[in-house]
Coordinates of C-alpha atoms in Angstrom, one line a residue:
M1 CA 0.0 0.0 0.0
K2 CA 2.8 2.3 0.9
K3 CA 4.5 1.5 -2.4
N4 CA 1.4 2.4 -4.3
G5 CA 1.2 5.7 -2.5
F6 CA 4.8 6.6 -3.6
T7 CA 4.0 5.5 -7.2
I8 CA 0.9 7.8 -7.3
L9 CA 2.9 10.7 -5.9
F10 CA 5.7 10.1 -8.4
Y11 CA 3.4 10.1 -11.4
A12 CA 1.5 13.1 -10.0
A13 CA 4.8 15.0 -9.8
V14 CA 5.7 14.0 -13.3
V15 CA 2.4 15.2 -14.7
M16 CA 2.7 18.5 -12.8
L17 CA 6.2 19.0 -14.1
V18 CA 5.1 18.2 -17.7
M19 CA 2.3 20.6 -17.4
I20 CA 4.6 23.4 -16.1
V21 CA 6.9 22.8 -19.0
L22 CA 4.2 22.5 -21.7
M23 CA 1.8 25.2 -20.4
P24 CA 3.7 28.3 -21.9
F25 CA 3.9 26.6 -25.3
L26 CA 0.2 25.5 -25.2
W27 CA -0.8 29.0 -24.1
M28 CA 1.3 30.5 -27.0
L29 CA -0.2 28.1 -29.5
A30 CA -3.8 28.9 -28.4
S31 CA -3.1 32.6 -28.4
S32 CA -1.8 32.4 -32.0
L33 CA -5.3 31.2 -33.0
K34 CA -7.1 33.9 -31.1
T35 CA -8.1 37.4 -32.1
Q36 CA -6.5 40.4 -30.3
V37 CA -9.7 40.9 -28.3
D38 CA -9.8 37.2 -27.1
I39 CA -6.1 37.3 -26.2
V40 CA -6.4 40.3 -23.9
A41 CA -9.8 39.3 -22.5
W42 CA -10.0 38.8 -18.7
P43 CA -10.7 36.3 -17.4
P44 CA -8.9 34.3 -20.1
K45 CA -11.1 32.7 -22.8
F46 CA -10.5 29.0 -23.0
V47 CA -13.4 28.5 -25.5
F48 CA -13.0 30.6 -28.7
S49 CA -13.4 30.5 -32.4
P50 CA -10.0 29.8 -33.9
T51 CA -8.6 32.0 -36.6
F52 CA -5.6 31.7 -38.9
Q53 CA -5.4 35.4 -39.6
N54 CA -2.3 35.8 -37.4
Y55 CA -0.5 33.2 -39.5
Y56 CA -1.6 35.0 -42.6
K57 CA 0.0 38.2 -41.3
V58 CA 3.2 36.3 -40.4
F59 CA 3.7 34.6 -43.8
E60 CA 2.1 37.0 -46.2
E61 CA 2.4 40.5 -44.8
Q62 CA 5.7 40.2 -43.0
D63 CA 7.6 38.0 -45.5
F64 CA 8.6 35.4 -42.9
I65 CA 9.8 33.1 -45.6
R66 CA 12.8 35.3 -46.3
Y67 CA 13.6 35.5 -42.6
F68 CA 13.2 31.7 -42.4
I69 CA 15.8 31.3 -45.3
N70 CA 18.2 33.7 -43.6
S71 CA 18.0 31.8 -40.3
T72 CA 18.5 28.5 -42.1
V73 CA 21.5 29.7 -44.0
V74 CA 23.2 31.2 -40.9
A75 CA 22.5 28.2 -38.7
V76 CA 23.5 25.6 -41.3
F77 CA 26.8 27.3 -42.1
A78 CA 27.6 28.1 -38.5
V79 CA 27.0 24.5 -37.5
G80 CA 29.0 23.3 -40.5
V81 CA 32.0 25.4 -39.7
S82 CA 31.8 24.4 -36.0
L83 CA 31.8 20.7 -36.9
L84 CA 34.7 21.2 -39.3
L85 CA 36.8 22.9 -36.6
G86 CA 35.3 21.4 -33.5
L87 CA 35.5 17.7 -34.3
P88 CA 39.4 17.6 -34.7
A89 CA 39.7 19.9 -31.7
A90 CA 37.5 17.7 -29.5
Y91 CA 39.4 14.6 -30.6
S92 CA 42.7 16.3 -29.8
I93 CA 41.4 17.3 -26.3
A94 CA 40.1 13.8 -25.6
R95 CA 43.2 11.9 -26.8
F96 CA 46.0 14.3 -25.6
S97 CA 44.3 15.6 -22.4
Q98 CA 44.5 19.2 -23.5
R99 CA 42.4 20.4 -20.6
R100 CA 43.6 24.0 -20.7
L101 CA 42.3 24.3 -24.2
A102 CA 39.0 22.8 -23.1
L103 CA 38.9 25.3 -20.3
V104 CA 39.5 28.3 -22.6
I105 CA 36.7 27.1 -25.0
L106 CA 34.4 26.7 -22.0
L107 CA 35.1 30.2 -20.8
A108 CA 34.4 31.5 -24.3
R109 CA 31.0 29.8 -24.1
L110 CA 30.3 31.0 -20.6
M111 CA 31.1 34.7 -21.2
P112 CA 28.1 36.8 -22.0
G113 CA 27.6 37.4 -25.8
I114 CA 27.4 41.1 -25.3
S115 CA 31.1 41.1 -24.3
F116 CA 32.0 40.0 -27.9
L117 CA 29.4 42.3 -29.6
M118 CA 31.4 45.5 -29.7
P119 CA 34.6 43.9 -31.1
W120 CA 32.5 42.0 -33.7
Y121 CA 30.7 45.2 -34.7
I122 CA 34.0 47.2 -35.1
I123 CA 35.7 44.4 -37.1
F124 CA 32.8 43.8 -39.5
S125 CA 32.1 47.5 -39.9
R126 CA 35.7 48.2 -41.0
L127 CA 35.7 45.1 -43.3
G128 CA 32.4 46.2 -44.9
L129 CA 30.7 42.9 -43.8
M130 CA 27.8 44.4 -41.8
D131 CA 24.4 42.9 -42.9
S132 CA 26.2 39.9 -44.5
Y133 CA 25.9 36.2 -44.0
V134 CA 29.6 36.1 -43.2
A135 CA 29.3 38.3 -40.2
L136 CA 26.4 36.4 -38.8
V137 CA 27.9 32.9 -39.5
L138 CA 31.2 33.9 -37.8
S139 CA 29.5 35.4 -34.8
H140 CA 27.2 32.3 -34.4
V141 CA 30.3 30.0 -34.6
L142 CA 31.3 31.6 -31.2
I143 CA 28.1 30.0 -29.9
T144 CA 28.1 26.7 -31.7
L145 CA 31.8 25.8 -31.6
P146 CA 32.1 25.3 -27.8
I147 CA 29.0 23.2 -27.8
V148 CA 30.5 20.9 -30.4
V149 CA 33.9 20.7 -28.7
W150 CA 32.5 19.9 -25.2
I151 CA 30.0 17.3 -26.3
M152 CA 32.4 15.6 -28.7
S153 CA 35.4 15.6 -26.4
S154 CA 33.3 13.7 -23.8
Y155 CA 32.0 11.4 -26.4
F156 CA 35.5 10.6 -27.9
D157 CA 36.6 9.7 -24.4
T158 CA 34.1 6.8 -24.4
I159 CA 35.6 5.2 -27.5
P160 CA 38.2 2.5 -26.5
L161 CA 41.8 3.5 -27.1
E162 CA 42.6 -0.1 -28.1
L163 CA 40.8 0.4 -31.4
E164 CA 43.3 3.1 -32.4
E165 CA 46.3 1.2 -31.1
S166 CA 45.3 -1.8 -33.2
A167 CA 44.9 0.4 -36.3
M168 CA 48.3 2.0 -35.6
I169 CA 49.9 -1.4 -35.4
D170 CA 48.5 -2.2 -38.8
G171 CA 50.1 1.0 -40.1
A172 CA 47.2 3.4 -40.1
S173 CA 47.9 7.1 -39.6
R174 CA 46.3 9.3 -37.0
H175 CA 44.3 11.1 -39.8
Y176 CA 43.1 7.8 -41.2
I177 CA 42.0 6.6 -37.8
F178 CA 40.1 9.8 -37.1
L179 CA 38.3 9.8 -40.4
K180 CA 37.7 6.1 -41.0
I181 CA 37.3 4.7 -37.4
I182 CA 36.5 7.4 -34.9
L183 CA 34.0 9.5 -36.8
P184 CA 31.9 6.5 -38.0
L185 CA 31.6 5.3 -34.4
S186 CA 30.6 8.8 -33.2
G187 CA 27.3 9.1 -35.0
P188 CA 25.1 9.7 -32.0
G189 CA 27.5 12.3 -30.5
I190 CA 27.8 14.2 -33.8
I191 CA 24.0 14.2 -34.2
T192 CA 23.6 15.5 -30.6
A193 CA 26.2 18.3 -31.1
T194 CA 24.7 19.2 -34.5
T195 CA 21.1 19.4 -33.1
L196 CA 22.0 21.4 -30.0
S197 CA 24.3 23.8 -32.0
F198 CA 21.6 24.3 -34.6
I199 CA 19.0 25.2 -32.0
F200 CA 21.3 27.6 -30.2
S201 CA 22.2 29.3 -33.5
W202 CA 18.5 29.3 -34.6
N203 CA 17.3 31.0 -31.4
N204 CA 20.1 33.6 -31.2
F205 CA 18.9 37.1 -30.9
L206 CA 21.7 39.4 -29.7
F207 CA 24.2 39.0 -32.6
S208 CA 21.5 39.2 -35.2
Q209 CA 20.0 42.3 -33.6
V210 CA 23.2 44.3 -34.0
L211 CA 25.0 42.7 -37.0
S212 CA 22.0 42.1 -39.4
M213 CA 19.8 44.6 -41.1
E214 CA 17.0 44.3 -43.7
K215 CA 18.9 41.9 -46.0
T216 CA 20.0 39.2 -43.5
R217 CA 17.4 39.7 -40.7
T218 CA 16.7 36.4 -39.0
L219 CA 13.5 35.1 -37.4
P220 CA 14.0 36.2 -33.8
I221 CA 14.5 39.7 -35.0
A222 CA 11.5 39.6 -37.3
V223 CA 9.2 39.3 -34.2
F224 CA 9.9 43.1 -33.7
N225 CA 7.7 43.8 -36.8
F226 CA 4.7 43.2 -34.5
L227 CA 5.8 45.6 -31.8
S228 CA 5.3 49.4 -31.9
Y229 CA 5.3 52.3 -29.5
A230 CA 1.5 52.5 -29.6
D231 CA 0.5 48.8 -29.7
I232 CA 1.6 45.2 -29.6
D233 CA 0.0 42.7 -32.0
W234 CA -0.1 39.8 -29.6
G235 CA -1.6 37.5 -32.1
G236 CA 1.2 38.2 -34.6
V237 CA 3.8 37.8 -31.9
M238 CA 2.4 34.4 -30.8
A239 CA 2.0 33.1 -34.4
A240 CA 5.6 34.3 -35.2
S241 CA 6.9 32.6 -32.0
V242 CA 5.2 29.3 -33.0
A243 CA 6.7 29.5 -36.5
I244 CA 10.1 30.1 -35.0
M245 CA 9.9 27.3 -32.5
A246 CA 8.5 24.7 -34.9
P247 CA 11.7 23.8 -36.8
A248 CA 13.7 23.4 -33.6
L249 CA 11.0 21.4 -32.0
I250 CA 10.6 19.1 -35.0
L251 CA 14.4 18.6 -35.2
T252 CA 14.6 17.7 -31.5
M253 CA 11.7 15.2 -31.9
V254 CA 13.2 13.6 -34.9
F255 CA 16.6 13.1 -33.4
Q256 CA 15.5 12.7 -29.8
R257 CA 16.8 9.1 -29.5
Y258 CA 20.2 10.1 -30.9
V259 CA 20.4 13.2 -28.6
V260 CA 19.7 11.2 -25.5
S261 CA 22.2 8.5 -26.6
G262 CA 24.9 11.0 -27.4
L263 CA 24.5 12.9 -24.1
T264 CA 24.4 9.7 -21.9
M265 CA 27.4 8.2 -23.7
G266 CA 29.4 11.3 -23.0
A267 CA 28.2 11.2 -19.4
V268 CA 29.4 7.6 -18.6
K269 CA 33.1 8.3 -19.1
G270 CA 35.2 5.9 -17.0

């Protein structure tokens, strides 16, 4: 009987936690289907006639497709550059115990983004790269590269060193081992690093706010189109927020199994 009581309390706590996590998203989704009057009504209206007018304003009047393309280009290239640089760096940290390098990369990730903003702005302004994909990609690499390095260095630690030693005895070079043995065994870790890096780049607001303008404006900045000094179009803001969250949410759901596997493998070192 006591065991059943603990089980009931456990599942009740799980349900409560899930509701706390999901409630903001469900509220945002419901609000995106309401009129402005229904959104600001008090007490809140839980029964209403849904409308897709807010999504029409997002995709037809505000040209969200162009913002979506900008965000996709920046995130894909930022993640690609981070993988190209981060995978060898993570392997080097894992195999040669370069903990100081790992610490420097961690500090770069922990420092607030605003501390890098002014140097980036001065550099890109003088190079004539403001409002360019190059500026945004390089600034987002500052976010995505540490994620790749830290996830993959932990993951590479879980791969038995004996595999590499056996290949070296057979005459394989370090580069061959990394490309042909280590990377094929690191699929879940790479997918985890890619997914998390993409989400962080996709959701970045600060760098895009300062370094992008009309041509390269990304989705988080486009939400400001629904804000003004006199009024806030809450329906448009909610619909835009749903549109921004959807790709990251779908990506996480599709690769959920690999993400969990990659994170847990990196956590069982030793």
